[in-house]
Short mmCIF file of C-alpha atoms and ligand atoms in Angstrom, two decimals:
data_model
loop_
_atom_site.label_atom_id
_atom_site.label_comp_id
_atom_site.label_asym_id
_atom_site.label_seq_id
_atom_site.Cartn_x
_atom_site.Cartn_y
_atom_site.Cartn_z
CA UNK A 261 -24.30 -24.94 -11.71
CA UNK A 262 -24.23 -27.88 -14.04
CA UNK A 263 -20.88 -29.32 -15.11
CA UNK A 264 -20.51 -29.73 -18.89
CA UNK A 265 -16.95 -30.99 -18.97
CA UNK A 266 -14.84 -32.51 -16.28
CA UNK A 267 -11.11 -32.82 -16.71
CA UNK A 268 -9.67 -35.42 -14.36
CA UNK A 269 -5.95 -35.81 -13.68
CA UNK A 270 -5.08 -35.07 -17.28
CA UNK A 271 -1.44 -35.46 -18.39
CA UNK A 272 0.40 -35.33 -21.67
CA UNK A 273 4.04 -36.36 -21.87
CA UNK A 274 5.72 -36.01 -25.26
CA UNK A 275 8.60 -38.49 -25.73
CA UNK A 276 11.89 -36.88 -26.75
CA UNK A 277 14.79 -38.93 -28.08
CA UNK A 278 18.03 -37.10 -27.46
CA UNK A 279 20.05 -39.01 -30.08
CA UNK A 280 19.72 -41.76 -32.65
CA UNK A 281 21.48 -44.37 -30.52
CA UNK A 282 20.09 -43.09 -27.28
CA UNK A 283 17.92 -45.72 -25.65
CA UNK A 284 16.66 -43.51 -22.85
CA UNK A 285 13.69 -41.43 -23.70
CA UNK A 286 13.09 -38.14 -21.98
CA UNK A 287 9.64 -36.68 -21.76
CA UNK A 288 8.37 -33.15 -22.13
CA UNK A 289 5.81 -32.95 -19.38
CA UNK A 290 3.60 -30.56 -21.29
CA UNK A 291 0.55 -31.13 -19.08
CA UNK A 292 0.92 -32.86 -15.75
CA UNK A 293 -2.02 -34.04 -13.65
CA UNK A 294 -4.42 -31.20 -14.32
CA UNK A 295 -8.02 -31.29 -13.06
CA UNK A 296 -10.79 -28.75 -13.47
CA UNK A 297 -14.39 -28.49 -14.62
CA UNK A 298 -16.22 -26.34 -17.12
CA UNK A 299 -19.77 -25.34 -16.24
CA UNK A 300 -22.59 -25.16 -18.76
CA UNK A 301 -22.87 -21.71 -20.32
CA UNK A 302 -19.74 -20.23 -18.77
CA UNK A 303 -16.49 -18.93 -20.21
CA UNK A 304 -13.51 -20.42 -18.45
CA UNK A 305 -10.32 -18.50 -19.20
CA UNK A 306 -7.03 -20.43 -19.23
CA UNK A 307 -3.88 -18.35 -19.00
CA UNK A 308 -0.15 -18.78 -18.57
CA UNK A 309 3.19 -18.09 -20.22
CA UNK A 310 4.16 -19.54 -23.59
CA UNK A 311 4.87 -23.26 -23.39
CA UNK A 312 3.00 -23.91 -20.14
CA UNK A 313 0.67 -26.41 -21.82
CA UNK A 314 -2.48 -24.43 -22.62
CA UNK A 315 -2.82 -25.59 -26.23
CA UNK A 316 -1.91 -29.15 -25.33
CA UNK A 317 -4.71 -29.12 -22.74
CA UNK A 318 -7.14 -27.60 -25.25
CA UNK A 319 -6.26 -30.17 -27.89
CA UNK A 320 -6.88 -33.03 -25.52
CA UNK A 321 -10.32 -31.62 -24.68
CA UNK A 322 -11.34 -31.68 -28.36
CA UNK A 323 -9.75 -35.08 -28.90
CA UNK A 324 -7.03 -33.85 -31.25
CA UNK A 325 -4.44 -35.31 -28.88
CA UNK A 326 -4.64 -38.44 -26.80
CA UNK A 327 -3.85 -37.95 -23.12
CA UNK A 328 -0.97 -39.91 -21.59
CA UNK A 329 -3.10 -40.22 -18.50
CA UNK A 330 -6.37 -38.95 -17.14
CA UNK A 331 -9.86 -38.49 -18.44
CA UNK A 332 -12.04 -35.93 -20.13
CA UNK A 333 -15.70 -36.39 -19.24
CA UNK A 334 -18.18 -34.58 -21.45
CA UNK A 335 -21.83 -34.45 -20.42
CA UNK A 336 -21.26 -37.40 -18.10
CA UNK A 337 -19.38 -39.54 -20.61
CA UNK A 338 -15.67 -40.23 -21.16
CA UNK A 339 -14.84 -38.72 -24.57
CA UNK A 340 -12.84 -41.80 -25.51
CA UNK A 341 -15.95 -43.93 -25.00
CA UNK A 342 -18.04 -41.35 -26.82
CA UNK A 343 -15.60 -41.50 -29.72
CA UNK A 344 -15.93 -45.27 -29.99
CA UNK A 345 -19.70 -45.12 -29.88
CA UNK A 346 -20.39 -42.03 -31.89
CA UNK A 347 -17.47 -40.09 -33.32
CA UNK A 348 -19.72 -37.59 -35.11
CA UNK A 349 -21.56 -36.74 -31.94
CA UNK A 350 -18.23 -35.83 -30.37
CA UNK A 351 -17.08 -33.52 -33.16
CA UNK A 352 -20.53 -31.97 -33.30
CA UNK A 353 -20.50 -31.14 -29.63
CA UNK A 354 -16.93 -29.96 -29.12
CA UNK A 355 -15.25 -27.58 -31.55
CA UNK A 356 -12.01 -25.58 -31.57
CA UNK A 357 -11.02 -22.17 -32.93
CA UNK A 358 -7.29 -21.74 -33.56
CA UNK A 359 -4.92 -18.87 -33.00
CA UNK A 360 -3.82 -18.58 -36.60
CA UNK A 361 -6.91 -18.43 -38.77
CA UNK A 362 -4.82 -18.54 -41.94
CA UNK A 363 -3.09 -21.82 -41.17
CA UNK A 364 -6.35 -23.43 -40.13
CA UNK A 365 -8.27 -22.61 -43.33
CA UNK A 366 -7.66 -24.62 -46.50
CA UNK A 367 -6.31 -22.06 -49.04
CA UNK A 368 -7.76 -23.99 -51.99
CA UNK A 369 -11.34 -23.93 -50.77
CA UNK A 370 -13.79 -21.05 -50.97
CA UNK A 371 -15.08 -19.59 -47.72
CA UNK A 372 -18.51 -21.06 -48.50
CA UNK A 373 -17.09 -24.58 -48.90
CA UNK A 374 -14.96 -24.20 -45.78
CA UNK A 375 -17.99 -23.32 -43.66
CA UNK A 376 -20.20 -25.96 -45.30
CA UNK A 377 -17.70 -28.80 -44.86
CA UNK A 378 -18.40 -29.70 -41.21
CA UNK A 379 -22.17 -29.51 -41.82
CA UNK A 380 -21.84 -31.97 -44.71
CA UNK A 381 -19.52 -34.31 -42.79
CA UNK A 382 -21.87 -34.30 -39.80
CA UNK A 383 -24.96 -34.62 -42.05
CA UNK A 384 -26.54 -31.53 -40.58
CA UNK A 385 -27.94 -30.13 -43.80
CA UNK A 386 -27.81 -30.56 -47.57
CA UNK A 387 -29.00 -28.87 -50.76
CA UNK A 388 -30.97 -25.69 -50.35
CA UNK A 389 -31.08 -25.96 -46.58
CA UNK A 390 -27.26 -26.06 -46.53
CA UNK A 391 -27.02 -22.87 -48.61
CA UNK A 392 -29.55 -21.17 -46.35
CA UNK A 393 -27.59 -22.11 -43.27
CA UNK A 394 -24.38 -20.85 -44.86
CA UNK A 395 -25.88 -17.42 -45.51
CA UNK A 396 -27.26 -17.25 -41.98
CA UNK A 397 -23.88 -18.17 -40.51
CA UNK A 398 -22.06 -15.55 -42.62
CA UNK A 399 -24.55 -13.00 -41.38
CA UNK A 400 -24.14 -14.13 -37.74
CA UNK A 401 -20.38 -13.58 -37.82
CA UNK A 402 -20.61 -10.24 -39.62
CA UNK A 403 -19.61 -11.33 -43.13
CA UNK A 404 -21.53 -10.62 -46.34
CA UNK A 405 -23.17 -13.27 -48.51
CA UNK A 406 -20.90 -12.48 -51.49
CA UNK A 407 -17.89 -13.46 -49.35
CA UNK A 408 -18.82 -17.12 -49.80
CA UNK A 409 -17.16 -17.35 -53.21
CA UNK A 410 -13.86 -15.86 -52.08
CA UNK A 411 -10.71 -17.61 -50.92
CA UNK A 412 -8.97 -17.23 -47.53
CA UNK A 413 -6.10 -15.12 -48.95
CA UNK A 414 -8.60 -12.46 -50.01
CA UNK A 415 -9.51 -11.77 -46.38
CA UNK A 416 -8.00 -9.83 -43.52
CA UNK A 417 -6.91 -11.63 -40.34
CA UNK A 418 -10.03 -10.55 -38.48
CA UNK A 419 -12.30 -11.71 -41.29
CA UNK A 420 -10.51 -15.03 -41.48
CA UNK A 421 -11.07 -15.51 -37.78
CA UNK A 422 -14.77 -14.81 -38.39
CA UNK A 423 -14.75 -17.65 -40.92
CA UNK A 424 -13.13 -19.93 -38.33
CA UNK A 425 -15.86 -18.98 -35.87
CA UNK A 426 -18.65 -19.58 -38.42
CA UNK A 427 -17.18 -22.98 -39.19
CA UNK A 428 -17.02 -23.88 -35.50
CA UNK A 429 -20.60 -22.85 -34.71
CA UNK A 430 -22.04 -24.37 -37.92
CA UNK A 431 -22.51 -27.76 -36.25
CA UNK A 432 -24.30 -26.40 -33.15
CA UNK A 433 -21.58 -27.37 -30.69
CA UNK A 434 -22.05 -27.20 -26.95
CA UNK A 435 -18.44 -26.36 -26.13
CA UNK A 436 -15.86 -24.38 -28.10
CA UNK A 437 -12.19 -24.35 -27.16
CA UNK A 438 -10.93 -20.94 -28.29
CA UNK A 439 -7.13 -21.25 -28.48
CA UNK A 440 -5.85 -17.67 -28.43
CA UNK A 441 -8.38 -16.63 -31.09
CA UNK A 442 -7.40 -12.96 -31.03
CA UNK A 443 -3.65 -13.09 -30.31
CA UNK A 444 -2.68 -12.80 -33.98
CA UNK A 445 -5.01 -9.86 -34.62
CA UNK A 446 -4.58 -6.12 -34.52
CA UNK A 447 -5.65 -4.63 -31.18
CA UNK A 448 -8.57 -2.74 -32.75
CA UNK A 449 -9.86 -5.95 -34.34
CA UNK A 450 -9.38 -7.99 -31.16
CA UNK A 451 -12.26 -6.24 -29.41
CA UNK A 452 -14.59 -6.82 -32.36
CA UNK A 453 -13.87 -10.54 -32.43
CA UNK A 454 -14.21 -10.80 -28.64
CA UNK A 455 -17.58 -9.03 -28.83
CA UNK A 456 -18.68 -11.36 -31.59
CA UNK A 457 -17.76 -14.41 -29.51
CA UNK A 458 -19.63 -12.93 -26.58
CA UNK A 459 -22.80 -12.29 -28.61
CA UNK A 460 -22.71 -15.73 -30.18
CA UNK A 461 -22.38 -17.34 -26.77
CA UNK A 462 -25.80 -16.01 -25.79
CA UNK A 463 -27.40 -16.64 -29.13
CA UNK A 464 -26.26 -20.26 -29.40
CA UNK A 465 -26.00 -21.24 -25.71
CA UNK A 466 -22.29 -21.88 -26.01
CA UNK A 467 -19.74 -22.76 -23.36
CA UNK A 468 -16.17 -21.57 -23.94
CA UNK A 469 -12.74 -22.55 -22.77
CA UNK A 470 -10.84 -19.41 -23.69
CA UNK A 471 -7.05 -19.73 -23.87
CA UNK A 472 -4.86 -16.61 -23.69
CA UNK A 473 -1.35 -15.56 -22.65
CA UNK A 474 -2.23 -12.81 -20.24
CA UNK A 475 -4.89 -12.14 -17.67
CA UNK A 476 -5.82 -8.84 -19.35
CA UNK A 477 -7.26 -10.58 -22.44
CA UNK A 478 -9.57 -12.89 -20.52
CA UNK A 479 -10.58 -10.32 -17.91
CA UNK A 480 -13.67 -9.05 -19.67
CA UNK A 481 -14.96 -12.27 -21.06
CA UNK A 482 -14.38 -14.95 -18.43
CA UNK A 483 -16.66 -16.04 -15.63
CA UNK A 484 -13.85 -18.03 -14.08
CA UNK A 485 -10.13 -18.17 -14.78
CA UNK A 486 -7.54 -20.93 -14.46
CA UNK A 487 -3.83 -20.15 -14.31
CA UNK A 488 -1.24 -22.62 -15.60
CA UNK A 489 2.47 -22.77 -14.89
CA UNK A 490 4.81 -25.30 -16.52
CA UNK A 491 2.19 -27.97 -17.15
CA UNK A 492 0.34 -27.48 -13.87
CA UNK A 493 -2.86 -25.71 -12.99
CA UNK A 494 -1.86 -23.48 -10.05
CA UNK A 495 -5.03 -21.51 -9.36
CA UNK A 496 -8.65 -21.47 -10.45
CA UNK A 497 -11.30 -19.05 -9.26
CA UNK A 498 -14.23 -16.92 -10.20
CA UNK A 499 -13.21 -13.90 -12.18
CA UNK A 500 -13.75 -11.32 -9.46
CA UNK A 501 -12.12 -13.37 -6.75
CA UNK A 502 -9.03 -14.00 -8.89
CA UNK A 503 -8.52 -10.38 -9.94
CA UNK A 504 -9.29 -8.88 -6.52
CA UNK A 505 -7.54 -11.37 -4.35
CA UNK A 506 -5.11 -13.57 -6.26
CA UNK A 507 -3.59 -16.22 -4.01
CA UNK A 508 -0.78 -17.88 -5.90
CA UNK A 509 2.45 -15.85 -6.09
CA UNK A 510 2.55 -16.57 -9.83
CA UNK A 511 -0.97 -15.20 -10.37
CA UNK A 512 0.00 -12.17 -8.30
CA UNK A 513 3.01 -11.58 -10.54
CA UNK A 514 0.91 -11.98 -13.71
CA UNK A 515 -1.66 -9.51 -12.40
CA UNK A 516 0.95 -6.98 -11.38
CA UNK A 517 2.13 -6.89 -14.99
CA UNK A 518 -1.20 -5.50 -16.24
CA UNK A 519 -0.90 -1.73 -16.58
CA UNK A 520 -3.53 0.33 -14.74
CA UNK A 521 -5.13 3.20 -16.65
CA UNK A 522 -5.13 5.57 -13.66
CA UNK A 523 -1.65 7.18 -13.28
CA UNK A 524 -2.38 8.18 -9.67
CA UNK A 525 -2.85 4.59 -8.67
CA UNK A 526 0.61 3.31 -7.93
CA UNK A 527 0.99 -0.40 -8.37
CA UNK A 528 3.93 -2.42 -7.31
CA UNK A 529 5.13 -4.58 -10.13
CA UNK A 530 6.41 -8.01 -9.26
CA UNK A 531 9.22 -8.91 -11.63
CA UNK A 532 9.70 -12.62 -12.03
CA UNK A 533 13.35 -13.51 -11.84
CA UNK A 534 14.94 -16.18 -14.01
CA UNK A 535 13.62 -17.98 -17.05
CA UNK A 536 10.80 -20.47 -17.30
CA UNK A 537 12.40 -23.81 -16.37
CA UNK A 538 12.66 -26.62 -18.88
CA UNK A 539 9.54 -28.84 -18.94
CA UNK A 540 11.76 -31.87 -19.70
CA UNK A 541 13.30 -31.56 -16.28
CA UNK A 542 10.94 -29.44 -14.18
CA UNK A 543 11.96 -28.28 -10.68
CA UNK A 544 11.19 -30.62 -7.80
CA UNK A 545 8.45 -29.80 -5.30
CA UNK A 546 6.48 -26.81 -6.44
CA UNK A 547 7.46 -26.09 -10.05
CA UNK A 548 7.32 -22.37 -9.41
CA UNK A 549 9.71 -22.41 -6.43
CA UNK A 550 12.78 -21.38 -8.48
CA UNK A 551 11.13 -18.04 -9.28
CA UNK A 552 8.96 -17.54 -6.23
CA UNK A 553 9.63 -14.65 -3.83
CA UNK A 554 7.84 -16.48 -1.04
CA UNK A 555 9.59 -19.83 -1.45
CA UNK A 556 9.84 -21.87 1.76
CA UNK A 557 11.80 -25.03 2.52
CA UNK A 558 8.85 -27.32 1.87
CA UNK A 559 8.28 -25.85 -1.60
CA UNK A 560 11.53 -27.36 -2.86
CA UNK A 561 10.64 -30.89 -1.87
CA UNK A 562 6.88 -31.34 -1.74
CA UNK A 563 4.47 -30.71 -4.55
CA UNK A 564 1.55 -28.60 -3.33
CA UNK A 565 -1.95 -29.99 -3.81
CA UNK A 566 -4.94 -28.00 -4.98
CA UNK A 567 -6.81 -26.74 -1.94
CA UNK A 568 -10.01 -24.77 -1.55
CA UNK A 569 -9.32 -21.32 -0.06
CA UNK A 570 -12.72 -19.74 -0.47
CA UNK A 571 -15.89 -19.83 -2.44
CA UNK A 572 -14.96 -21.89 -5.48
CA UNK A 573 -11.39 -20.55 -5.29
CA UNK A 574 -8.69 -23.19 -5.46
CA UNK A 575 -4.93 -22.80 -5.30
CA UNK A 576 -1.91 -25.11 -5.29
CA UNK A 577 0.52 -23.35 -2.94
CA UNK A 578 2.04 -24.35 0.41
CA UNK A 579 1.40 -20.89 1.87
CA UNK A 580 -2.28 -21.82 2.21
CA UNK A 581 -1.72 -25.41 3.22
CA UNK A 582 -2.58 -25.78 6.90
CA UNK A 583 -1.06 -29.25 7.07
CA UNK A 584 2.35 -28.17 5.86
CA UNK A 585 5.33 -29.67 7.61
N1 LIG B 158 3.90 -32.41 -30.52
C1 LIG B 158 4.78 -32.06 -29.58
N2 LIG B 158 5.93 -32.76 -29.39
C2 LIG B 158 6.81 -32.43 -28.43
N3 LIG B 158 6.64 -31.40 -27.58
C3 LIG B 158 5.52 -30.67 -27.71
C4 LIG B 158 4.54 -30.95 -28.71
N4 LIG B 158 3.53 -30.03 -28.59
C5 LIG B 158 3.88 -29.23 -27.58
N5 LIG B 158 5.07 -29.60 -27.03
C6 LIG B 158 5.75 -28.99 -25.89
O1 LIG B 158 4.83 -28.98 -24.82
C7 LIG B 158 4.94 -27.79 -24.07
C8 LIG B 158 3.58 -27.10 -24.01
O2 LIG B 158 3.23 -26.65 -25.30
P1 LIG B 158 1.86 -25.89 -25.61
O3 LIG B 158 1.80 -25.64 -27.07
O4 LIG B 158 0.74 -26.64 -24.99
O5 LIG B 158 2.06 -24.52 -24.82
P2 LIG B 158 1.17 -23.19 -24.81
O6 LIG B 158 0.90 -22.90 -23.39
O7 LIG B 158 -0.01 -23.38 -25.71
O8 LIG B 158 2.16 -22.11 -25.41
P3 LIG B 158 1.83 -20.84 -26.34
O9 LIG B 158 1.26 -19.83 -25.42
O10 LIG B 158 3.16 -20.45 -26.89
O11 LIG B 158 0.86 -21.27 -27.40
C9 LIG B 158 6.03 -26.96 -24.73
O12 LIG B 158 7.23 -27.15 -24.02
C10 LIG B 158 6.10 -27.54 -26.12
O13 LIG B 158 7.40 -27.39 -26.65
MG1 LIG B 159 -0.64 -22.41 -27.47
#
């Protein structure tokens, strides 16, 4: 499979001043040395608890945030270089859909103008052609043509998210980062929006990075899934491999929390003890060791590296490390 985006050793540290006279700066290690790739045409799910760095990662991929370290290579080119050479090309190719469709839509603009804006900025169409494209896009995302003259507050959450999707696909992007696009929606609407994203993927040859809290949301739509914990990517695998044989104790705990529909099937639930540690001062060694049932001596002192444990299945855990001390 062809790689569309390669994320290499990406980190984002946010400086935190503890007091006005304090000279020492602490850092929130929101994303810390994360590497993965996104293949052309796939949906890569990215999951993890609140605050583990999913949005920060997503924002760096669309160039809304500058990485502290590391690189994002898109179609063979560093996005920072791409930005210098051709900023429009970058925004045309990589788009983002946000969790809260209300906050991301300008309340003073009509839906038509909101969807047209990126096409005008990127000089994709004008005049009659622009209006034609607008109507086609509204139709593609399941909205009616008369909706174009309305304002965001006149829409439901699900409809607003459809506007966000129309706006994102209007510029024919290759990759869309979907940052929890259905988390704010009613459960019944979630499925509709997920189906829409799925249909559009085929129609427009899109590649998705799909961010969500839990593994249950990404289960039906991802080809591969990455699991993050406290700024680190701890496991990445093909969908089936991850759900059927999760390797990392954290992934196992996340999976055990998904309810099974069959009451006869008893499933042992792994309850994670303790709170998520503070990303300003993360635990030494493996960041998960303070909550891990299988913690060994080495886990407290040595950070595990990502290792291949099967067909395209990678995990960062000392249990699978043959060279452990
Ligand atoms: N601009 C910022 N300045 C300082 N800290 C930040 C900033 N943005 C994010 N953080 C911190 O970085 C960490 C990761 O945040 P991020 O929003 O990426 O998490 P997330 O996985 O998307 O969480 P959620 O699931 O709640 O959306 C958090 O500890 C957060 O407080
Ligand atoms: Mg987030």
